[in-house]
CSV table of C-alpha atoms and ligand atoms in Angstrom, one decimal:
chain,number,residue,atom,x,y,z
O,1,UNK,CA,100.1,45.3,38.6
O,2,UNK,CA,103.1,43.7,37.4
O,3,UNK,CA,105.3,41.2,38.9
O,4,UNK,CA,108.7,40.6,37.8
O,5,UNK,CA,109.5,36.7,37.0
O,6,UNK,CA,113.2,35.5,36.6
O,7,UNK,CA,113.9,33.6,33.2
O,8,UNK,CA,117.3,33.1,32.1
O,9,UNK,CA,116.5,33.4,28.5
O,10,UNK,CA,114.9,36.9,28.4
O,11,UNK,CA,116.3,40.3,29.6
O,12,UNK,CA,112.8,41.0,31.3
O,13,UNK,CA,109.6,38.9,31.6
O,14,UNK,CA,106.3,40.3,34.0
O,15,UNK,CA,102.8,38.6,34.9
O,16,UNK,CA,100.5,41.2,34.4
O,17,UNK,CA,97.5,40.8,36.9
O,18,UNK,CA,94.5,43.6,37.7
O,19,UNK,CA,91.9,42.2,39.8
O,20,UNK,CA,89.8,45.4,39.1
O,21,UNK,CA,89.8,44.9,35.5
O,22,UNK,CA,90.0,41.3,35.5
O,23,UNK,CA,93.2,41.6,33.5
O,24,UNK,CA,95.5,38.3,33.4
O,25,UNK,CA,98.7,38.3,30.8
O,26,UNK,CA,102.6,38.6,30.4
O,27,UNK,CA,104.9,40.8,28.8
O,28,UNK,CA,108.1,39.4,27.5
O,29,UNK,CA,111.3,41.1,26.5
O,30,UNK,CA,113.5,39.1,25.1
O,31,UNK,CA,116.4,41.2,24.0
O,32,UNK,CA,116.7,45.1,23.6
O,33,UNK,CA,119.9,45.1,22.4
O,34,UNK,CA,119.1,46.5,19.2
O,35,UNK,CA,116.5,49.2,20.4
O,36,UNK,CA,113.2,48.6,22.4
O,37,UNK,CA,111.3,45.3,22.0
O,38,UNK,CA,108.9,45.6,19.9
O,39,UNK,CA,105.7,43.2,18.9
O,40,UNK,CA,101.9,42.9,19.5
O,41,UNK,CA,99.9,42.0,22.0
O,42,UNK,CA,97.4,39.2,21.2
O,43,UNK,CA,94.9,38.0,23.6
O,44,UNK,CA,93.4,34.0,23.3
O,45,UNK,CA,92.4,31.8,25.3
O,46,UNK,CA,94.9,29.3,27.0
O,47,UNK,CA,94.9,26.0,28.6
O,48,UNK,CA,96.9,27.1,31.2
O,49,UNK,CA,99.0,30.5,32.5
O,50,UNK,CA,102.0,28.3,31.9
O,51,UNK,CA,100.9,27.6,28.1
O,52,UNK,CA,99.9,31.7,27.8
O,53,UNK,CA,103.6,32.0,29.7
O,54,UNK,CA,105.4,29.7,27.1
O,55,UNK,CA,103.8,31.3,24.1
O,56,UNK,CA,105.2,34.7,25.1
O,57,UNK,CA,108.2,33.1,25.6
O,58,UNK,CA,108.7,32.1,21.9
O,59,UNK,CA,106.8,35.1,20.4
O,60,UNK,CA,109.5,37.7,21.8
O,61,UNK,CA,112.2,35.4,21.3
O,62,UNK,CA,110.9,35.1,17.6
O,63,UNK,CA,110.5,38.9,17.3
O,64,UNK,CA,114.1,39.6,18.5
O,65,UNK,CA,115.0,37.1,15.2
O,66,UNK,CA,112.5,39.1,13.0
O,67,UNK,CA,113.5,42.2,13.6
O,68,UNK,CA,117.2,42.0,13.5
O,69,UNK,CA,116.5,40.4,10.3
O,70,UNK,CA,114.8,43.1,8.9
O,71,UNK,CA,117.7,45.1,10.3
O,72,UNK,CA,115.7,47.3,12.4
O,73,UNK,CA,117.1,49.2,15.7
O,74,UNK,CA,114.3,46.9,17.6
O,75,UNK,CA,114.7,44.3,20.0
O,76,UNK,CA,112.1,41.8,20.1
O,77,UNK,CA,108.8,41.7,22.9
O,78,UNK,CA,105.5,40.5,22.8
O,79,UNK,CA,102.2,40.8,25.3
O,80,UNK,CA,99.6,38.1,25.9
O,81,UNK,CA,96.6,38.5,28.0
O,82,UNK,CA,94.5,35.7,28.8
O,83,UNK,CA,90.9,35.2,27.8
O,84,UNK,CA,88.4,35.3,24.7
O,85,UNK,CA,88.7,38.0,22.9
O,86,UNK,CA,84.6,38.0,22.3
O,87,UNK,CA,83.6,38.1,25.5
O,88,UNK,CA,86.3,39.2,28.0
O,89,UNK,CA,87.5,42.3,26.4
O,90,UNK,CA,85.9,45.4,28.0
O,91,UNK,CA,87.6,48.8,27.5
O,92,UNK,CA,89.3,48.8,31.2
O,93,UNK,CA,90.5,45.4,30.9
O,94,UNK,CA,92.6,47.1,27.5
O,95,UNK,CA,93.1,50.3,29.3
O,96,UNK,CA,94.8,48.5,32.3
O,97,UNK,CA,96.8,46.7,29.9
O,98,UNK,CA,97.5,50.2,28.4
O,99,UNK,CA,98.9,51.5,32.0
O,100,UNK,CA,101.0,48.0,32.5
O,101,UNK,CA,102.8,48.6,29.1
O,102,UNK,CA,103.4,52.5,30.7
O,103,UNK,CA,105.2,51.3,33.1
O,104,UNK,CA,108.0,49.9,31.3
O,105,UNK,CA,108.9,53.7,29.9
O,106,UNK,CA,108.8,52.5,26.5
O,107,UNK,CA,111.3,49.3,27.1
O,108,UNK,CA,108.5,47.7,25.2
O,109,UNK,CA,106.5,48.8,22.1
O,110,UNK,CA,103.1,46.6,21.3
O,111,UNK,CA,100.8,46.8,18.0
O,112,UNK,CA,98.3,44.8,17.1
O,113,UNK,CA,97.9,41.3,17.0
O,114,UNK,CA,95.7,37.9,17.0
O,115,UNK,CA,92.1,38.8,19.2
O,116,UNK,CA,93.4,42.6,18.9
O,117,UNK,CA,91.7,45.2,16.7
O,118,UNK,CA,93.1,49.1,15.7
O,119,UNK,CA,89.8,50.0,18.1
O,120,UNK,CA,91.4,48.3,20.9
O,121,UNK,CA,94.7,49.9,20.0
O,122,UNK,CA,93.6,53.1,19.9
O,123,UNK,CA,91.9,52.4,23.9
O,124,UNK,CA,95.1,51.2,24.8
O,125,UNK,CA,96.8,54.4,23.4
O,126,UNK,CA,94.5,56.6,25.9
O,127,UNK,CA,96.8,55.1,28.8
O,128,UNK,CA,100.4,55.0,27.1
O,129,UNK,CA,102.3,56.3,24.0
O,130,UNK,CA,103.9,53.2,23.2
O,131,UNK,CA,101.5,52.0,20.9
O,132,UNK,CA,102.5,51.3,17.1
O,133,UNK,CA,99.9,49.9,14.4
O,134,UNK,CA,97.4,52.9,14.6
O,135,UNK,CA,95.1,54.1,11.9
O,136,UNK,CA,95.0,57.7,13.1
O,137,UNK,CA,97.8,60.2,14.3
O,138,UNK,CA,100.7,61.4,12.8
O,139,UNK,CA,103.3,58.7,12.2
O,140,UNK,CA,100.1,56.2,12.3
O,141,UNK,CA,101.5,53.2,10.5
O,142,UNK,CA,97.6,51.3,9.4
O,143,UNK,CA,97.2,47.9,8.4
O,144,UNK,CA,100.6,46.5,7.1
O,145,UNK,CA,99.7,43.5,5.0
O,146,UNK,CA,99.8,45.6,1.9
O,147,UNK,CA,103.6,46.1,2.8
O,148,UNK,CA,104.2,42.3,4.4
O,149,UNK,CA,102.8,41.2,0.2
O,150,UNK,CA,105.6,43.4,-1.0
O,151,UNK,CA,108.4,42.2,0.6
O,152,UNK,CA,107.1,38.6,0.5
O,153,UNK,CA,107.1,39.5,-3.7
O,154,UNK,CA,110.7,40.3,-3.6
O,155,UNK,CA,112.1,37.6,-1.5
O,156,UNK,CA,110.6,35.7,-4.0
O,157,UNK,CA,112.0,37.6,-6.6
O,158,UNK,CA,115.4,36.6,-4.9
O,159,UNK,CA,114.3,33.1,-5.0
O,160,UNK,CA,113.5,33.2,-8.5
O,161,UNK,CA,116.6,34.9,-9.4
O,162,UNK,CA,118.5,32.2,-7.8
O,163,UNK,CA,116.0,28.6,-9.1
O,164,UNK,CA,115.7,30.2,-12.7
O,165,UNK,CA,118.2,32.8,-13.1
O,166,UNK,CA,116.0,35.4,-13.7
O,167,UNK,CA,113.7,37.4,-11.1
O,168,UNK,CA,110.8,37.8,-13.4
O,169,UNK,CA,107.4,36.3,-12.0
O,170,UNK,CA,105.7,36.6,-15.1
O,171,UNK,CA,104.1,32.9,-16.3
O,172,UNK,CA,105.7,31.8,-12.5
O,173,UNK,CA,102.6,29.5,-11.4
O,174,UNK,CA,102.1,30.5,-7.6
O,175,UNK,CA,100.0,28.6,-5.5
O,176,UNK,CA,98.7,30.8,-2.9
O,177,UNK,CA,97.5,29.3,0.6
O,178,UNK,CA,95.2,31.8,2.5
O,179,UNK,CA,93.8,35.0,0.9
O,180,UNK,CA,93.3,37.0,3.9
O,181,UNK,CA,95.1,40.6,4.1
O,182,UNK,CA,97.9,39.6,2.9
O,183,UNK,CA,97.3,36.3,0.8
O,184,UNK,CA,95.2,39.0,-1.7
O,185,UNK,CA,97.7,41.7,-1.7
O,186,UNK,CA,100.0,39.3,-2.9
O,187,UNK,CA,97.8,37.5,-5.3
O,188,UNK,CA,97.4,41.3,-6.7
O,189,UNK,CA,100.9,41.8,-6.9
O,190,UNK,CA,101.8,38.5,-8.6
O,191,UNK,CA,98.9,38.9,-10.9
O,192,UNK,CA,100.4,42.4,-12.1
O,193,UNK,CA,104.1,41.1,-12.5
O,194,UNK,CA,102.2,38.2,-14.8
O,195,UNK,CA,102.3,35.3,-12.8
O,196,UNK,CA,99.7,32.4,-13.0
O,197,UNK,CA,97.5,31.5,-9.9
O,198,UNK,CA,96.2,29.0,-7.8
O,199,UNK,CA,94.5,30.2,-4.4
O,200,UNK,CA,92.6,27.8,-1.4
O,201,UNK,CA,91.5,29.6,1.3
O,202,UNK,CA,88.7,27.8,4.3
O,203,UNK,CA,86.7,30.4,3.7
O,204,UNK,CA,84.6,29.8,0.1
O,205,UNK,CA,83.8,33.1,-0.6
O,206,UNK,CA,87.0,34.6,-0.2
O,207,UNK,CA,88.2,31.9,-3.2
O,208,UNK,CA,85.6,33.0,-5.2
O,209,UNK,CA,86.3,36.6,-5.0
O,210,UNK,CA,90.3,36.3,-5.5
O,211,UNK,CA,89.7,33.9,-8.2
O,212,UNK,CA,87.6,36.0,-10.3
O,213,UNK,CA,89.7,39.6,-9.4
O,214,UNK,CA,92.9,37.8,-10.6
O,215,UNK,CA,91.6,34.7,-13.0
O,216,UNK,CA,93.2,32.6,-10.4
O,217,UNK,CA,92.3,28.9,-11.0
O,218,UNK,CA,90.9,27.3,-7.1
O,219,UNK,CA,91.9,24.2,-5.5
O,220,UNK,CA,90.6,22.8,-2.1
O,221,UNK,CA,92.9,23.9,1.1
O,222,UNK,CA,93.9,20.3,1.9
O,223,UNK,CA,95.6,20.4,-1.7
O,224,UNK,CA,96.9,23.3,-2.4
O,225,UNK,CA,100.2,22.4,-1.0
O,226,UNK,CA,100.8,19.5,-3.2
O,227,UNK,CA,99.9,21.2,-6.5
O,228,UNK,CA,101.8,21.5,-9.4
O,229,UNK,CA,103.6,24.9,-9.1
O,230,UNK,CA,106.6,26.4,-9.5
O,231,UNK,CA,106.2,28.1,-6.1
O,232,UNK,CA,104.2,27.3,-2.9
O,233,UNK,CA,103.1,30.3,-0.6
O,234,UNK,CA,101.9,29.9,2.7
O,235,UNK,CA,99.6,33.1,3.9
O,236,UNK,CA,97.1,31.3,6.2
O,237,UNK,CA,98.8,29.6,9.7
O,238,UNK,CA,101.5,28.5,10.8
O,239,UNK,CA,102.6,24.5,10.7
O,240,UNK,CA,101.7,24.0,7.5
O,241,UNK,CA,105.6,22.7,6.4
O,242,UNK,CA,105.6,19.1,8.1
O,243,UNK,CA,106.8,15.4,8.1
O,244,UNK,CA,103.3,15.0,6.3
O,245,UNK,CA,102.5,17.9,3.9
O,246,UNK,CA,107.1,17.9,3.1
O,247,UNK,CA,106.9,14.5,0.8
O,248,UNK,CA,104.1,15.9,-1.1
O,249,UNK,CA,105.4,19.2,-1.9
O,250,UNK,CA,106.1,19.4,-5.8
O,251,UNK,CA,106.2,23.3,-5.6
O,252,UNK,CA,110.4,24.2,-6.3
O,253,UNK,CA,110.7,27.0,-3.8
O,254,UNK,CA,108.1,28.3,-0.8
O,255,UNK,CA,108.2,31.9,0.3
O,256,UNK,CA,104.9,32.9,1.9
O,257,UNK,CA,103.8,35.4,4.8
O,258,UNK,CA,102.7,32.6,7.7
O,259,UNK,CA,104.7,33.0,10.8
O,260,UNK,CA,106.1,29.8,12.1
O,261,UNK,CA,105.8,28.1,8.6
O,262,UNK,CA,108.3,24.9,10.0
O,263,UNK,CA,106.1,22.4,12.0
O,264,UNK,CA,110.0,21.5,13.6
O,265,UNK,CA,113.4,22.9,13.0
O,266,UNK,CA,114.0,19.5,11.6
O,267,UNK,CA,111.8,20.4,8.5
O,268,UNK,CA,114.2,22.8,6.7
O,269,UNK,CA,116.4,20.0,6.4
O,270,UNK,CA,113.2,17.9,4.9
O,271,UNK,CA,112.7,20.4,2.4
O,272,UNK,CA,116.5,21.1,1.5
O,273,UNK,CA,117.0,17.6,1.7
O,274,UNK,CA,113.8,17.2,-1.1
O,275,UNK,CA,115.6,20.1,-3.1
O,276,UNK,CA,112.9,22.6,-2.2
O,277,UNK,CA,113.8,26.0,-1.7
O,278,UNK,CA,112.1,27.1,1.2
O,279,UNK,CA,112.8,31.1,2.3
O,280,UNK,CA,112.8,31.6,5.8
O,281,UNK,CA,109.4,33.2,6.5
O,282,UNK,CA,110.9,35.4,9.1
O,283,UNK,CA,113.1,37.0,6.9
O,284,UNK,CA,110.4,37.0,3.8
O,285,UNK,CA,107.2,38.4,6.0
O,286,UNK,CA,109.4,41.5,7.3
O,287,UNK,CA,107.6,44.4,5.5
O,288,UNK,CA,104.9,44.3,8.4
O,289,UNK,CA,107.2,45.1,11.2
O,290,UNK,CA,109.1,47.1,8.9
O,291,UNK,CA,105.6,49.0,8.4
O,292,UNK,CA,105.0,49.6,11.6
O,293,UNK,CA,108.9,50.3,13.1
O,294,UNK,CA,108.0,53.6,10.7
O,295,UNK,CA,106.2,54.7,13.4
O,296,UNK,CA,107.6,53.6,16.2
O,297,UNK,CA,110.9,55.3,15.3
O,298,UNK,CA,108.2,58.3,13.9
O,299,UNK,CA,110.0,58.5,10.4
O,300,UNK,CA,108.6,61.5,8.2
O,301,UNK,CA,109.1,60.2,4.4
O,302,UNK,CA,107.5,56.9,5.0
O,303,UNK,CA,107.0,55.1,1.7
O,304,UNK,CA,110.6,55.7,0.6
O,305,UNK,CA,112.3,54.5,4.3
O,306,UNK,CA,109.5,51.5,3.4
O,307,UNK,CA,110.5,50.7,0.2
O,308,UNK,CA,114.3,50.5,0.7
O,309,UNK,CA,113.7,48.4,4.1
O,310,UNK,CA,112.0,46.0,1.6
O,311,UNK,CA,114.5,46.0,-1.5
O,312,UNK,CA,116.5,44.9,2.1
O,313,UNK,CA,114.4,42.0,2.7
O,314,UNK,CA,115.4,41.0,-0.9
O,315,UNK,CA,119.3,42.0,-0.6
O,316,UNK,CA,119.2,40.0,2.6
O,317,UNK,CA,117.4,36.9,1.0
O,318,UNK,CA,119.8,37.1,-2.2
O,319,UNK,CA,122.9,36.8,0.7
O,320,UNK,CA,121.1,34.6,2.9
O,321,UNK,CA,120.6,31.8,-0.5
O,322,UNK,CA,123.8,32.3,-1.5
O,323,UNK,CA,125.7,31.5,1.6
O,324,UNK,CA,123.2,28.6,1.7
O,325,UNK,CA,123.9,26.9,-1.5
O,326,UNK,CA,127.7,27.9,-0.7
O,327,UNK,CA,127.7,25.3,2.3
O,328,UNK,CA,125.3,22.9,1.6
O,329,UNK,CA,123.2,23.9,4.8
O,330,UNK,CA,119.1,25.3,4.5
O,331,UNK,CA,118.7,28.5,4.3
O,332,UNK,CA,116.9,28.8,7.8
O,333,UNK,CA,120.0,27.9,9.5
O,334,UNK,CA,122.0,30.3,7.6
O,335,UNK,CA,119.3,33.2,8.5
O,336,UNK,CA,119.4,31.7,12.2
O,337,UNK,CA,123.0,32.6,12.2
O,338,UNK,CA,123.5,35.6,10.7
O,339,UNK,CA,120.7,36.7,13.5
O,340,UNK,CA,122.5,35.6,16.1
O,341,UNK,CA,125.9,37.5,14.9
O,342,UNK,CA,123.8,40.7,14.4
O,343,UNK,CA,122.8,40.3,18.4
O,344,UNK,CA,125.9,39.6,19.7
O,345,UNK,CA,127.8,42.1,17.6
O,346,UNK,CA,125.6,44.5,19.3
O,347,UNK,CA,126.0,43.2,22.1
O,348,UNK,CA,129.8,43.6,22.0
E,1,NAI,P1,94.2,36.8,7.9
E,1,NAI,O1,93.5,36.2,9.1
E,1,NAI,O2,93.7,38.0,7.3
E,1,NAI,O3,94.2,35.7,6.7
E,1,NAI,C1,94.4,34.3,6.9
E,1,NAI,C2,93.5,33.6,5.8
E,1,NAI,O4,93.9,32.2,5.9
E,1,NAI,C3,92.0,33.7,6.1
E,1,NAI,O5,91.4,34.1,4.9
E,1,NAI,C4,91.6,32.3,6.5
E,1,NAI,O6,90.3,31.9,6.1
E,1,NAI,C5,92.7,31.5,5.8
E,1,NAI,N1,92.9,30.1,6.3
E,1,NAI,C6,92.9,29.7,7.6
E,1,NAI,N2,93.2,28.4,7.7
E,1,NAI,C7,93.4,28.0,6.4
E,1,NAI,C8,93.8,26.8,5.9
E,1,NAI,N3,94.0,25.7,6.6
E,1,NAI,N4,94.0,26.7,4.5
E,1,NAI,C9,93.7,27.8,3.7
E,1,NAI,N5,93.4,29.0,4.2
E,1,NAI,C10,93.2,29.1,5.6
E,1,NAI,O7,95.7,36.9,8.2
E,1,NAI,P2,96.8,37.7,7.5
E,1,NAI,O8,97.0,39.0,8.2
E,1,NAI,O9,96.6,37.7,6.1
E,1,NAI,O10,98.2,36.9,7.9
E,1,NAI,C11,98.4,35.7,7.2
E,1,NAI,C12,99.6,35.0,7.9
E,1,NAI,O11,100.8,35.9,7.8
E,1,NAI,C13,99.5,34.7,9.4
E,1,NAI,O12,100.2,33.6,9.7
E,1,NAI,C14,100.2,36.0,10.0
E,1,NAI,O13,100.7,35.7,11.3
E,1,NAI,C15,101.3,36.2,9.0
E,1,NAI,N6,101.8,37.6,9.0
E,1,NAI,C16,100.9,38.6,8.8
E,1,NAI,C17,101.4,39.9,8.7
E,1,NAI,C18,100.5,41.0,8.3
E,1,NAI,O14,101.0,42.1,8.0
E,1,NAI,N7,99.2,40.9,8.4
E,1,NAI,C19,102.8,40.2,9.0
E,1,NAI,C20,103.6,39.1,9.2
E,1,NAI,C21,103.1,37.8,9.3
């Protein structure tokens, strides 16, 4: 079922094919230096195998950087299968999936991601144990956007410390982009430490709720970016920091949960070179992976090994922004490097 491809970037990369099941994907592994590679599985529909094949690629590579700097023992990975999640997803197709992710004795560790639901988890869990993200079991980790909020609300406290010289959000104006899982647990969690919001979301109702739970004031999603606000936080997709939306920003520092927040590498220069503090969003949105390496590495007191992982995020943030203003350089690249040094280090 799997055949091995050869890619000079990644330790081990595999096309995943079951004729049976109808099963098409890849599983990446782009480093395991630090411990197995762990990330989710998403299934979507591509273009291409190549476009499902490069989109692996960069998700494992981007794991390997997310973990490390989280400073987890995991190496980054990540599984694609190809198809629509509503109407090629049977139980077998996920269950052969299951047996292809067996096979790599637990080299590779998958949870749940886009097209993925903890139902399809817990089918792929009848065929291996390498499974993290579950609602039920012992170490079962659940949905981790309450925990992602959290440690987006302290690297923010680090950012705060370091704009205003003090870490307290309270009368901080936060304009919130997204209110999905985690766009409302952190509107709750800024709302209790006092800060004023402003939420957009697509989807109307989910503005309406937020706004009235946390007397949040709404602005239209095309806007939110370029509001008035001491802080700008994307939750919704990735993208959303570009040569367009940059100029506009008025926000002084972005820290949100969105993975690939940087339309280009080129944009954290934009934004340092606009004097906008902008936290890298792999570093801030940690507390998920963080949520579920708890049970992949089957830790016992959970919500304390949690909570100092995430007073980490913020420890590593506070370093990351001072070595940044130190040279003059975004802190992206900073983060960047000290991720590279924890991989070779390892390495060595
Ligand atoms: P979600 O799907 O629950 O919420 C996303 C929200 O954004 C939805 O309410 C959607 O309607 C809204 N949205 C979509 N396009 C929008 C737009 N153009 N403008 C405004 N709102 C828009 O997703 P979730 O789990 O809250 O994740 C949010 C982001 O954080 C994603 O980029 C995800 O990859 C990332 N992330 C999530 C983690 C988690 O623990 N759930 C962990 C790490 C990263």
């Amino acid at each position: 079922m799997l055949t091995r491809l050869s890619i000079s970037s990644h330790e081990e990369v595999y096309r995943v094919d079951d004729a049976e099941t109808g099963l098409r994907g890849f599983i990446a592994l782009h480093s395991t230096r630090l411990g197995p590679a762990a990330g989710g599985l998403r299934m979507r529909v591509y273009d291409s195998d190549d476009a499902a094949l490069e989109d692996v690629l960069n998700l494992s590579r981007g794991m390997s950087y997310k973990n490390a700097a989280a400073g987890l023992p995991l190496g980054g990975g990540k599984a694609v299968i190809v198809g629509d999640p509503a109407a090629d997803k049977t139980p077998a197709l996920l269950r052969a999936m299951g047996r292809a992710i067996d096979t790599l004795g637990g080299r590779y560790w998958t949870a749940e991601d886009m097209g993925m639901s903890p139902a399809d988890m817990a089918e792929i869990a009848r065929e291996t144990r390498y499974v993290a993200g579950r609602d039920q079991g012992r170490h079962a980790s659940g949905d981790p956007s309450p925990v992602t909020a959290r440690g987006v609300a302290a690297a923010m406290r680090a950012g705060a410390a370091r704009l205003w010289g003090s870490d307290d959000l309270s009368g901080r104006h936060v304009a919130v982009q997204g209110l999905g899982h985690v766009g409302w647990h952190l509107c709750r969690i800024l709302h209790e430490a006092g800060a004023r919001l402003s939420v957009a979301d697509t989807d109307a109702a989910r503005v309406a709720t937020t706004a009235r739970e946390f007397g949040a004031q709404t602005v239209a999603p095309d806007t939110i970016h370029a509001i008035e606000a001491d802080i700008l936080a994307p939750c919704a997709i990735g993208g959303v920091l570009n040569a367009e939306t940059i100029p506009e920003i008025r926000a002084r520092m972005i820290c949100g949960a969105a993975n690939n927040q940087l339309s280009t590498p080129q944009d954290a220069d934009r934004l340092l070179t606009r004097g906008i503090l902008y936290l890298p969003d792999y570093v801030a949105n940690g507390g998920g992976i963080i949520n579920v390496a708890a049970e992949i590495l089957h830790i016992e007191d959970r919500a304390a090994w949690v909570s100092e992982r995430l007073e980490a995020i913020r420890a590593r943030m506070d370093d990351i922004l001072t070595r940044a203003a130190g040279e003059a350089v975004s802190p992206n690249a900073i983060a960047d490097r000290m991720v590279k040094e924890a991989l070779l280090a390892r390495a060595g």
